[in-house]
Short mmCIF file of C-alpha atoms in Angstrom, two decimals:
data_model
loop_
_atom_site.label_atom_id
_atom_site.label_comp_id
_atom_site.label_asym_id
_atom_site.label_seq_id
_atom_site.Cartn_x
_atom_site.Cartn_y
_atom_site.Cartn_z
CA MET A 7 0.00 0.00 0.00
CA PRO A 8 1.51 3.39 -0.98
CA THR A 9 2.58 5.69 1.84
CA GLU A 10 1.02 9.12 2.25
CA ALA A 11 3.97 10.68 0.43
CA GLU A 12 3.42 8.34 -2.54
CA GLN A 13 -0.29 9.09 -2.94
CA PRO A 14 -0.98 10.84 -6.27
CA LEU A 15 -2.15 14.42 -6.23
CA LYS A 16 -5.91 14.84 -5.91
CA ASP A 17 -8.09 17.79 -6.81
CA GLY A 18 -8.05 20.24 -3.93
CA ASP A 19 -4.60 19.28 -2.61
CA LEU A 20 -2.42 22.19 -1.52
CA LEU A 21 1.26 22.50 -2.41
CA ALA A 22 3.77 25.12 -1.32
CA ALA A 23 7.19 26.32 -2.42
CA VAL A 24 9.61 28.39 -0.37
CA ASP A 25 12.48 30.17 -2.11
CA LEU A 26 15.29 31.35 0.19
CA GLY A 27 16.87 33.77 -2.24
CA SER A 28 19.94 35.89 -1.59
CA ASN A 29 17.85 39.08 -1.61
CA SER A 30 14.26 38.05 -0.87
CA PHE A 31 12.49 35.05 0.64
CA HIS A 32 9.33 33.97 -1.19
CA MET A 33 6.53 31.59 -0.30
CA VAL A 34 3.77 30.57 -2.68
CA VAL A 35 0.87 28.21 -1.95
CA ALA A 36 -1.20 26.69 -4.74
CA ARG A 37 -4.18 24.39 -5.03
CA TYR A 38 -4.08 21.51 -7.50
CA LEU A 39 -7.24 21.48 -9.65
CA LEU A 40 -7.89 19.55 -12.87
CA GLY A 41 -4.19 19.11 -13.55
CA GLN A 42 -3.44 22.81 -13.04
CA LEU A 43 -2.13 24.95 -10.20
CA ARG A 44 -4.16 27.83 -8.82
CA ILE A 45 -2.19 30.24 -6.62
CA VAL A 46 -4.01 30.88 -3.34
CA ASP A 47 -1.37 32.72 -1.30
CA ARG A 48 1.93 34.54 -1.73
CA ILE A 49 4.31 36.14 0.74
CA LYS A 50 7.53 37.97 -0.12
CA GLU A 51 9.94 39.51 2.36
CA THR A 52 13.21 41.31 1.69
CA VAL A 53 15.82 39.60 3.86
CA ARG A 54 19.07 40.49 2.06
CA LEU A 55 20.78 37.31 3.19
CA ALA A 56 23.70 37.95 0.82
CA GLU A 57 24.56 41.13 2.73
CA GLY A 58 25.65 38.89 5.59
CA LEU A 59 28.35 37.00 3.65
CA ASP A 60 31.79 37.93 4.91
CA GLY A 61 33.77 36.67 1.90
CA GLN A 62 35.17 33.69 3.80
CA GLY A 63 32.08 31.51 3.97
CA GLY A 64 30.78 33.03 7.19
CA LEU A 65 27.43 34.72 7.81
CA ASN A 66 27.08 37.86 9.88
CA PRO A 67 24.98 36.93 12.93
CA ASP A 68 23.02 40.19 12.55
CA VAL A 69 21.37 38.73 9.43
CA MET A 70 20.11 35.58 11.14
CA PRO A 71 17.24 37.10 13.17
CA ARG A 72 15.51 38.65 10.17
CA ALA A 73 15.90 35.40 8.19
CA LEU A 74 14.54 33.25 11.02
CA ASP A 75 11.71 35.67 11.79
CA CYS A 76 10.64 35.56 8.15
CA LEU A 77 10.76 31.75 8.05
CA ALA A 78 8.73 31.53 11.26
CA ARG A 79 6.01 33.61 9.61
CA PHE A 80 6.11 31.34 6.56
CA GLY A 81 5.98 28.34 8.87
CA GLN A 82 2.76 29.52 10.48
CA ARG A 83 1.11 29.55 7.04
CA LEU A 84 2.48 26.11 6.17
CA ASN A 85 1.88 24.28 9.44
CA THR A 86 -1.22 22.48 8.14
CA LEU A 87 0.44 21.16 4.96
CA PRO A 88 2.04 17.69 4.97
CA PRO A 89 5.84 17.73 4.55
CA HIS A 90 5.75 15.94 1.18
CA ARG A 91 3.64 18.77 -0.29
CA VAL A 92 6.10 21.48 0.75
CA ARG A 93 9.50 22.08 -0.82
CA ALA A 94 11.87 24.74 0.48
CA ILE A 95 14.92 25.64 -1.60
CA ALA A 96 18.05 27.55 -0.57
CA THR A 97 20.14 29.12 -3.32
CA ASN A 98 23.41 30.98 -3.85
CA THR A 99 24.11 32.52 -0.44
CA VAL A 100 23.57 29.26 1.44
CA ARG A 101 25.56 27.42 -1.24
CA ASN A 102 28.51 29.67 -0.42
CA LEU A 103 28.46 29.18 3.34
CA ARG A 104 31.41 27.36 4.84
CA ASN A 105 29.05 25.59 7.24
CA PRO A 106 25.58 25.51 5.66
CA GLN A 107 24.17 23.40 8.51
CA GLY A 108 24.87 26.23 10.92
CA PHE A 109 22.21 28.19 9.07
CA LEU A 110 19.95 25.35 7.95
CA MET A 111 19.34 23.78 11.35
CA PRO A 112 17.74 26.86 12.95
CA ALA A 113 16.12 27.78 9.62
CA GLU A 114 14.40 24.39 9.36
CA THR A 115 13.24 24.69 12.95
CA ALA A 116 11.74 28.12 12.27
CA LEU A 117 10.04 26.99 9.06
CA GLY A 118 8.91 23.61 10.36
CA HIS A 119 10.03 21.90 7.15
CA GLY A 120 13.27 20.63 5.66
CA ILE A 121 15.29 22.96 3.43
CA GLU A 122 17.30 21.73 0.44
CA ILE A 123 20.27 23.45 -1.17
CA VAL A 124 20.24 23.36 -4.98
CA ALA A 125 23.20 23.86 -7.30
CA GLY A 126 23.23 26.81 -9.69
CA ARG A 127 22.28 24.82 -12.76
CA GLU A 128 19.43 23.08 -10.97
CA GLU A 129 18.25 26.51 -9.85
CA ALA A 130 18.36 27.51 -13.52
CA ARG A 131 16.21 24.52 -14.52
CA LEU A 132 13.60 25.38 -11.89
CA ILE A 133 13.55 29.03 -13.01
CA TYR A 134 12.94 27.99 -16.60
CA LEU A 135 10.20 25.58 -15.53
CA GLY A 136 8.40 28.38 -13.71
CA VAL A 137 8.73 30.89 -16.54
CA ALA A 138 7.69 28.35 -19.20
CA HIS A 139 4.50 27.46 -17.31
CA GLY A 140 3.69 31.11 -16.70
CA SER A 141 4.26 32.12 -20.33
CA PRO A 142 4.37 29.04 -22.58
CA PRO A 143 6.94 29.52 -25.35
CA PRO A 144 5.91 29.35 -29.02
CA GLU A 145 5.67 25.77 -30.20
CA GLY A 146 8.96 24.49 -31.57
CA LYS A 147 10.79 27.73 -30.71
CA ARG A 148 13.67 28.19 -28.29
CA ARG A 149 13.59 30.84 -25.57
CA LEU A 150 16.30 32.57 -23.54
CA VAL A 151 15.45 33.12 -19.87
CA MET A 152 17.58 35.26 -17.56
CA ASP A 153 17.17 35.67 -13.81
CA ILE A 154 19.25 38.13 -11.79
CA GLY A 155 19.10 37.13 -8.14
CA GLY A 156 20.85 38.62 -5.15
CA GLY A 157 23.95 36.43 -5.35
CA SER A 158 23.90 34.77 -8.77
CA THR A 159 22.47 35.14 -12.26
CA GLU A 160 21.05 32.22 -14.23
CA PHE A 161 20.89 31.94 -18.02
CA ILE A 162 18.77 29.25 -19.66
CA ILE A 163 17.87 28.34 -23.22
CA GLY A 164 14.82 26.12 -23.31
CA GLN A 165 12.31 24.64 -25.69
CA GLY A 166 8.81 23.76 -24.57
CA PHE A 167 9.13 22.96 -20.88
CA GLU A 168 12.66 21.57 -21.12
CA ALA A 169 15.84 23.52 -20.36
CA VAL A 170 18.47 22.59 -22.96
CA GLU A 171 21.28 24.94 -21.84
CA ARG A 172 21.82 26.12 -18.24
CA GLU A 173 24.43 28.41 -16.73
CA SER A 174 24.80 30.10 -13.35
CA LEU A 175 27.29 32.91 -12.71
CA GLN A 176 28.32 34.52 -9.41
CA MET A 177 27.05 37.98 -10.27
CA GLY A 178 23.78 38.82 -8.52
CA CYS A 179 22.52 42.35 -7.82
CA ILE A 180 23.74 42.41 -4.18
CA ALA A 181 27.04 40.63 -4.85
CA THR A 182 27.86 42.81 -7.87
CA THR A 183 26.91 46.06 -6.13
CA ARG A 184 29.15 45.14 -3.19
CA ARG A 185 31.97 44.04 -5.49
CA PHE A 186 32.18 47.18 -7.64
CA PHE A 187 30.40 49.90 -5.67
CA GLY A 188 31.00 48.75 -2.10
CA ASP A 189 31.84 52.25 -0.88
CA GLY A 190 28.59 53.61 -2.35
CA LYS A 191 30.33 55.66 -5.06
CA LEU A 192 29.32 55.70 -8.74
CA SER A 193 31.27 56.98 -11.75
CA ARG A 194 31.53 56.31 -15.48
CA LYS A 195 35.11 55.14 -15.06
CA ARG A 196 34.07 52.59 -12.42
CA TRP A 197 31.17 51.42 -14.57
CA LYS A 198 33.45 50.88 -17.57
CA GLU A 199 35.98 48.92 -15.54
CA ALA A 200 33.24 46.82 -13.94
CA ARG A 201 31.68 46.11 -17.34
CA THR A 202 35.02 44.83 -18.58
CA GLU A 203 35.34 42.41 -15.65
CA ILE A 204 31.74 41.22 -15.88
CA THR A 205 32.00 40.74 -19.64
CA ALA A 206 34.98 38.42 -19.20
CA GLU A 207 32.84 36.05 -17.14
CA PHE A 208 30.41 35.66 -20.04
CA GLN A 209 33.09 34.22 -22.30
CA GLN A 210 32.68 30.70 -20.91
CA PHE A 211 29.26 30.30 -22.55
CA ALA A 212 28.23 33.35 -24.62
CA ASN A 213 29.45 32.03 -27.98
CA ALA A 214 27.72 28.68 -27.49
CA TYR A 215 24.48 30.42 -26.53
CA ARG A 216 24.57 32.71 -29.55
CA ARG A 217 25.18 29.74 -31.84
CA ARG A 218 22.25 27.87 -30.29
CA GLY A 219 20.00 30.92 -30.75
CA TRP A 220 16.49 31.68 -29.49
CA HIS A 221 13.21 33.15 -30.66
CA ASP A 222 12.53 35.48 -27.73
CA ALA A 223 14.08 36.49 -24.40
CA MET A 224 12.40 36.73 -21.01
CA GLY A 225 13.63 37.95 -17.65
CA SER A 226 12.36 36.95 -14.23
CA SER A 227 12.65 38.03 -10.58
CA GLY A 228 12.91 41.43 -8.95
CA THR A 229 15.90 43.12 -10.60
CA ILE A 230 14.73 42.68 -14.17
CA LYS A 231 11.16 43.61 -13.19
CA ALA A 232 12.47 46.77 -11.52
CA ILE A 233 14.45 47.77 -14.63
CA CYS A 234 11.39 47.16 -16.79
CA ASP A 235 9.31 49.34 -14.43
CA ILE A 236 11.87 52.15 -14.82
CA SER A 237 11.74 51.81 -18.61
CA ILE A 238 7.95 52.06 -18.57
CA ALA A 239 7.93 54.99 -16.11
CA LEU A 240 10.40 56.87 -18.33
CA LYS A 241 8.08 56.11 -21.28
CA LEU A 242 10.92 54.34 -23.09
CA THR A 243 8.95 51.13 -23.64
CA LYS A 244 5.48 49.78 -22.87
CA ALA A 245 6.11 46.28 -21.54
CA SER A 246 9.72 45.25 -22.10
CA ILE A 247 13.39 46.26 -21.93
CA THR A 248 15.20 47.11 -25.15
CA THR A 249 18.81 47.89 -26.02
CA ASP A 250 17.93 51.57 -26.30
CA SER A 251 15.89 51.76 -23.10
CA LEU A 252 18.65 49.99 -21.16
CA ALA A 253 21.24 52.46 -22.46
CA ALA A 254 19.01 55.40 -21.48
CA ILE A 255 18.51 54.02 -17.95
CA ARG A 256 22.26 53.47 -17.60
CA GLU A 257 22.93 57.08 -18.57
CA LYS A 258 20.42 58.38 -16.05
CA LEU A 259 21.87 56.16 -13.33
CA LEU A 260 25.37 57.46 -13.97
CA GLU A 261 24.21 61.02 -13.40
CA PHE A 262 24.29 60.18 -9.68
CA ASP A 263 27.54 60.14 -7.70
CA ARG A 264 26.37 57.84 -4.91
CA LEU A 265 24.03 54.86 -4.60
CA GLU A 266 22.05 56.56 -1.87
CA ASP A 267 21.30 59.50 -4.19
CA ILE A 268 19.76 57.40 -6.97
CA ARG A 269 16.25 58.54 -7.82
CA LEU A 270 14.71 56.99 -10.92
CA PRO A 271 11.02 56.93 -11.86
CA GLY A 272 9.46 53.57 -11.05
CA LEU A 273 12.34 52.51 -8.74
CA SER A 274 11.33 51.59 -5.19
CA ALA A 275 13.34 52.68 -2.16
CA GLU A 276 13.81 49.00 -1.29
CA ARG A 277 15.49 48.26 -4.63
CA ARG A 278 17.58 51.48 -4.76
CA PRO A 279 20.69 50.24 -2.85
CA ILE A 280 21.23 47.27 -5.19
CA ILE A 281 19.99 48.48 -8.57
CA ALA A 282 23.45 49.47 -9.83
CA GLY A 283 24.82 45.92 -9.65
CA GLY A 284 21.70 44.47 -11.25
CA LEU A 285 21.72 47.01 -14.08
CA LEU A 286 25.42 46.34 -14.67
CA VAL A 287 24.78 42.60 -15.09
CA LEU A 288 21.83 43.16 -17.44
CA ASP A 289 23.80 45.73 -19.45
CA ALA A 290 26.64 43.25 -19.97
CA ALA A 291 24.22 40.42 -20.82
CA PHE A 292 22.44 42.45 -23.51
CA SER A 293 25.79 43.25 -25.08
CA GLU A 294 27.46 39.84 -24.88
CA LEU A 295 24.41 37.77 -25.83
CA ALA A 296 23.22 40.27 -28.46
CA ILE A 297 19.79 40.63 -26.83
CA GLU A 298 17.64 43.28 -28.49
CA ARG A 299 14.47 43.03 -26.42
CA MET A 300 13.54 41.24 -23.20
CA TYR A 301 10.04 40.69 -21.86
CA VAL A 302 9.38 40.13 -18.17
CA SER A 303 7.74 37.11 -16.58
CA ASP A 304 5.73 37.17 -13.37
CA HIS A 305 6.87 33.60 -12.71
CA ALA A 306 10.25 32.50 -11.38
CA MET A 307 11.91 29.68 -9.44
CA ARG A 308 9.20 29.40 -6.77
CA GLU A 309 6.59 28.56 -9.41
CA GLY A 310 9.08 26.17 -11.00
CA VAL A 311 9.41 24.38 -7.66
CA LEU A 312 5.62 23.98 -7.52
CA TYR A 313 5.49 22.43 -11.00
CA ASP A 314 8.45 20.23 -10.10
CA LEU A 315 6.46 19.00 -7.09
CA VAL A 316 3.62 18.11 -9.45
CA GLY A 317 6.08 16.20 -11.64
CA ARG A 318 7.52 14.34 -8.67
CA ALA A 319 4.01 13.25 -7.70
CA SER A 320 3.31 11.92 -11.20
CA GLU A 321 5.04 9.86 -13.86
CA THR A 322 7.05 12.86 -15.10
CA ASP A 323 9.59 13.03 -12.28
CA PRO A 324 12.69 14.54 -13.98
CA ARG A 325 14.96 12.59 -11.64
CA GLU A 326 14.02 9.33 -13.35
CA ALA A 327 15.27 10.61 -16.70
CA SER A 328 18.48 11.84 -15.08
CA ILE A 329 19.23 8.42 -13.58
CA VAL A 330 18.66 6.79 -16.98
CA ALA A 331 21.02 9.34 -18.55
CA LEU A 332 23.71 8.59 -15.95
CA CYS A 333 23.42 4.86 -16.55
CA ASN A 334 23.74 5.36 -20.31
CA ARG A 335 26.64 7.81 -20.02
CA TYR A 336 28.71 5.49 -17.84
CA GLY A 337 27.72 2.20 -19.44
CA VAL A 338 26.14 0.70 -16.32
CA ASP A 339 25.34 -3.04 -16.53
CA ALA A 340 21.55 -2.79 -16.66
CA ALA A 341 20.89 -6.46 -15.85
CA GLN A 342 23.08 -6.37 -12.73
CA SER A 343 21.64 -3.07 -11.49
CA THR A 344 18.12 -4.46 -11.97
CA ARG A 345 18.97 -7.52 -9.86
CA VAL A 346 20.49 -5.39 -7.08
CA GLU A 347 17.56 -2.96 -7.14
CA ALA A 348 14.99 -5.75 -6.89
CA THR A 349 16.70 -7.32 -3.88
CA ALA A 350 17.30 -3.98 -2.16
CA LEU A 351 13.63 -3.04 -2.52
CA ARG A 352 12.49 -6.47 -1.35
CA LEU A 353 14.54 -6.01 1.81
CA PHE A 354 13.26 -2.43 2.15
CA ASP A 355 9.62 -3.45 2.00
CA GLN A 356 10.14 -5.94 4.83
CA VAL A 357 11.80 -3.49 7.23
CA GLU A 358 10.12 -0.23 6.19
CA ALA A 359 7.66 -0.08 9.07
CA ALA A 360 10.10 -1.23 11.76
CA TRP A 361 12.69 1.35 10.73
CA GLY A 362 10.26 4.19 9.98
CA LEU A 363 11.36 4.50 6.36
CA ASP A 364 9.32 6.38 3.75
CA GLY A 365 8.72 6.71 0.03
CA ASP A 366 11.61 9.14 -0.46
CA ASN A 367 13.98 6.63 1.14
CA ARG A 368 12.68 3.92 -1.18
CA ARG A 369 13.18 6.03 -4.31
CA LEU A 370 16.70 7.02 -3.31
CA LEU A 371 17.59 3.40 -2.55
CA ALA A 372 16.27 2.32 -5.95
CA TRP A 373 18.23 5.02 -7.78
CA ALA A 374 21.41 4.22 -5.85
CA ALA A 375 21.04 0.54 -6.78
CA ARG A 376 20.73 1.46 -10.46
CA ILE A 377 23.92 3.52 -10.49
CA HIS A 378 25.96 1.68 -7.85
CA GLU A 379 28.48 0.40 -10.43
CA LEU A 380 28.85 3.75 -12.17
CA GLY A 381 32.45 4.11 -10.93
CA LEU A 382 33.55 1.03 -12.89
CA ALA A 383 33.72 3.29 -15.95
CA ILE A 384 36.69 4.98 -14.24
CA ALA A 385 38.48 2.06 -12.57
CA HIS A 386 37.65 -1.18 -10.78
CA SER A 387 39.89 -0.32 -7.86
CA GLN A 388 37.88 1.78 -5.38
CA TYR A 389 35.03 2.07 -7.89
CA HIS A 390 32.58 2.85 -5.10
CA GLN A 391 34.61 5.97 -4.26
CA HIS A 392 34.88 7.01 -7.90
CA GLY A 393 31.14 6.58 -8.35
CA ALA A 394 30.36 8.58 -5.22
CA TYR A 395 32.56 11.46 -6.41
CA VAL A 396 30.85 11.55 -9.80
CA VAL A 397 27.38 11.50 -8.25
CA GLU A 398 28.13 14.21 -5.70
CA HIS A 399 29.85 16.60 -8.10
CA SER A 400 27.91 16.09 -11.34
CA ASP A 401 25.16 18.40 -12.52
CA ILE A 402 22.15 16.03 -12.27
CA ALA A 403 18.90 17.66 -13.36
CA GLY A 404 16.01 17.35 -10.93
CA PHE A 405 18.12 16.58 -7.85
CA SER A 406 18.90 19.01 -5.07
CA ARG A 407 22.43 19.11 -3.74
CA THR A 408 21.16 17.36 -0.60
CA GLU A 409 19.64 14.51 -2.63
CA GLN A 410 22.88 14.11 -4.57
CA GLN A 411 24.82 13.91 -1.31
CA ILE A 412 22.50 11.12 -0.14
CA LEU A 413 22.96 9.21 -3.40
CA ALA A 414 26.72 9.73 -3.21
CA ALA A 415 26.77 8.45 0.39
CA LEU A 416 24.82 5.34 -0.64
CA VAL A 417 27.13 4.62 -3.58
CA ARG A 418 30.18 5.26 -1.39
CA ASN A 419 28.94 2.85 1.28
CA GLN A 420 27.90 -0.08 -0.91
CA ARG A 421 31.02 -2.09 -0.01
CA ARG A 422 34.07 -2.32 2.24
CA GLY A 423 34.02 -0.52 5.59
CA VAL A 424 31.14 1.81 6.40
CA HIS A 425 32.27 5.39 5.73
CA LEU A 426 30.33 7.38 8.28
CA GLY A 427 31.94 10.65 7.19
CA SER A 428 30.01 10.70 3.91
CA ILE A 429 26.73 10.19 5.78
CA GLU A 430 27.45 12.63 8.59
CA LYS A 431 27.79 15.47 6.04
CA LEU A 432 24.01 15.30 5.66
CA PRO A 433 21.50 17.27 7.76
CA ASP A 434 20.98 15.52 11.11
CA ARG A 435 17.34 14.70 10.32
CA LEU A 436 18.41 12.62 7.28
CA ILE A 437 21.30 10.66 8.79
CA PRO A 438 19.44 7.78 10.53
CA ASN A 439 17.39 6.67 7.53
CA THR A 440 20.25 7.20 5.09
CA LEU A 441 22.41 4.84 7.14
CA ARG A 442 19.59 2.29 7.27
CA ILE A 443 19.03 2.21 3.52
CA ALA A 444 22.80 2.11 3.01
CA LEU A 445 22.83 -1.16 4.99
CA LEU A 446 20.11 -2.56 2.69
CA LEU A 447 22.06 -1.57 -0.40
CA ARG A 448 25.21 -3.18 1.00
CA LEU A 449 23.39 -6.48 1.49
CA ALA A 450 21.84 -6.39 -1.99
CA VAL A 451 25.23 -5.69 -3.61
CA LEU A 452 26.87 -8.42 -1.53
CA LEU A 453 24.24 -11.05 -2.39
CA HIS A 454 24.69 -10.31 -6.12
CA ARG A 455 28.47 -9.99 -6.10
CA SER A 456 28.90 -12.91 -8.51
CA HIS A 457 26.63 -11.25 -11.12
CA ASP A 458 24.83 -14.61 -11.27
CA ARG A 459 21.78 -14.53 -13.53
CA ASP A 460 19.99 -17.24 -11.53
CA PRO A 461 17.29 -15.83 -9.26
CA LEU A 462 18.24 -15.28 -5.64
CA PRO A 463 16.25 -17.39 -3.15
CA LEU A 464 13.84 -15.09 -1.36
CA ALA A 465 15.63 -13.46 1.58
CA GLU A 466 13.54 -12.62 4.62
CA ALA A 467 14.51 -9.56 6.62
CA GLN A 468 13.56 -8.21 10.03
CA ALA A 469 14.70 -5.04 11.73
CA ASP A 470 14.67 -4.14 15.40
CA GLY A 471 16.46 -0.95 16.34
CA ASP A 472 20.13 -1.31 15.40
CA THR A 473 19.76 -5.00 14.55
CA LEU A 474 19.06 -6.32 11.07
CA ALA A 475 18.36 -10.04 10.64
CA ILE A 476 18.14 -11.82 7.30
CA LYS A 477 17.16 -15.41 6.63
CA LEU A 478 18.58 -17.32 3.65
CA SER A 479 18.28 -20.86 2.35
CA LYS A 480 20.87 -23.03 4.11
CA ARG A 481 21.34 -25.13 1.01
CA TRP A 482 21.87 -22.07 -1.18
CA LEU A 483 24.32 -20.54 1.29
CA GLU A 484 26.34 -23.76 1.46
CA GLY A 485 26.60 -23.65 -2.34
CA HIS A 486 27.91 -20.06 -2.21
CA PRO A 487 30.90 -20.09 0.14
CA LEU A 488 32.14 -16.67 -1.06
CA THR A 489 28.79 -15.11 -0.14
CA ARG A 490 28.93 -16.81 3.25
CA LEU A 491 32.38 -15.33 3.88
CA ASP A 492 31.23 -11.91 2.67
CA LEU A 493 28.30 -11.99 5.09
CA GLU A 494 30.63 -12.78 7.97
CA THR A 495 32.87 -9.88 6.96
CA GLU A 496 29.83 -7.63 6.66
CA ARG A 497 28.83 -8.53 10.18
CA ASP A 498 32.22 -7.22 11.37
CA HIS A 499 31.88 -4.02 9.31
CA LEU A 500 28.49 -3.25 10.82
CA GLN A 501 29.66 -4.02 14.33
CA GLU A 502 32.32 -1.31 13.90
CA VAL A 503 29.56 1.29 13.52
CA GLY A 504 27.32 -0.01 16.29
CA ARG A 505 25.01 -2.09 14.08
CA LYS A 506 24.32 -5.81 14.37
CA LEU A 507 23.75 -8.20 11.46
CA VAL A 508 22.18 -11.56 12.23
CA ILE A 509 22.32 -14.31 9.60
CA LYS A 510 19.67 -17.03 9.85
CA THR A 511 19.23 -20.14 7.69
CA ALA A 512 16.22 -22.28 6.89
#
């Protein structure tokens, strides 16, 4: 029987997305009706988390109270929603923290839900997903989407609802303002020098993007919306940003000597301290990507997270396609991975209730089983370590950084001694169940070590606290002396980490 988290979406179900951006925190709640999402609540608060970065991976403690207060308010709105219908995402500023858990632990407590860190390119995919659902692109045409956040800027070329090119650069409106105008002073000379530096960072992808091409360009999030509002207020355009309107806004901005003096029609006081950095990034992007006109979307990453939740609750979970792509790219033995997956899930289903496992644990175990031999494409020696490195550091669409760390820990711990360090990097709330499913994967890999095509006699499993007992056919075990030795060795490995393996025969 499917768990609550595995139940398909029903009409009337509520979903929520929380976006912990570097400038603003957003929460959006939507109701699922007839296959569509209807927004029922939105909250946005300016937190300026990126202002607290000290350049060495630390976060100024003065920033924490306003972040936690905001999340507590969000948490009050979300306290009636089940955890599997809420997804909270942390982006660039939290990615850059030396000790993310130092922020995430109190943040999760304030919100009442887990918070995942996503990599820049996964953030880009979610942004595109939100924009594409808000303003569907012309059929068969490619679209460029740009999102200037507080700490990073994402560039995506997509077609339909799929992102085909994704880039993320460390040049958000707060970060860029602090980098080039940190003392609050503006000048044409500074602007020119900053443009030169920013332009150099586009070289890693601009040519490829121009060759790929697109039909139209759209911008999302606050900075680009603010620049569009200025363009409209100055009567330069009606509903977009053009090369000419951007140049005119730049000239007006550079009439001011200090950030605090900036006064532009349509520009809010809240946006004034960081508009220079955002305009600088957009100015460089228009030039380097040869953008002539950009329209503005009301949708962004938070809406993309909502639609990703819908996909995860249906047969269109993007993570499935990513696992298939990994298997194909690294030439994984499909027959062997299928055998290991089947045994791992059979063991899982027998101990799920006793160990308090859930549907997310089951999916991650299945995916880890499918890719457990991925490292063999690099070398047989220490292939579990090679595979774990690839999984943790690859750009895998659909997976948060946290989910990739879990997969990497599972792949790393499929054999040899249990490497607790890879598991203890995870948030505390995820460690117990990750270790439990790692033990199940280890047994499945061990039982199929010989790559034997003959079916494995049904193994019975029972769990009780830190003890895992499995029952195997005595006759089969006597005919597989290597497996018997491996099980004895496994018992020693588990004992070293305070776990007990009991082998029974029948």
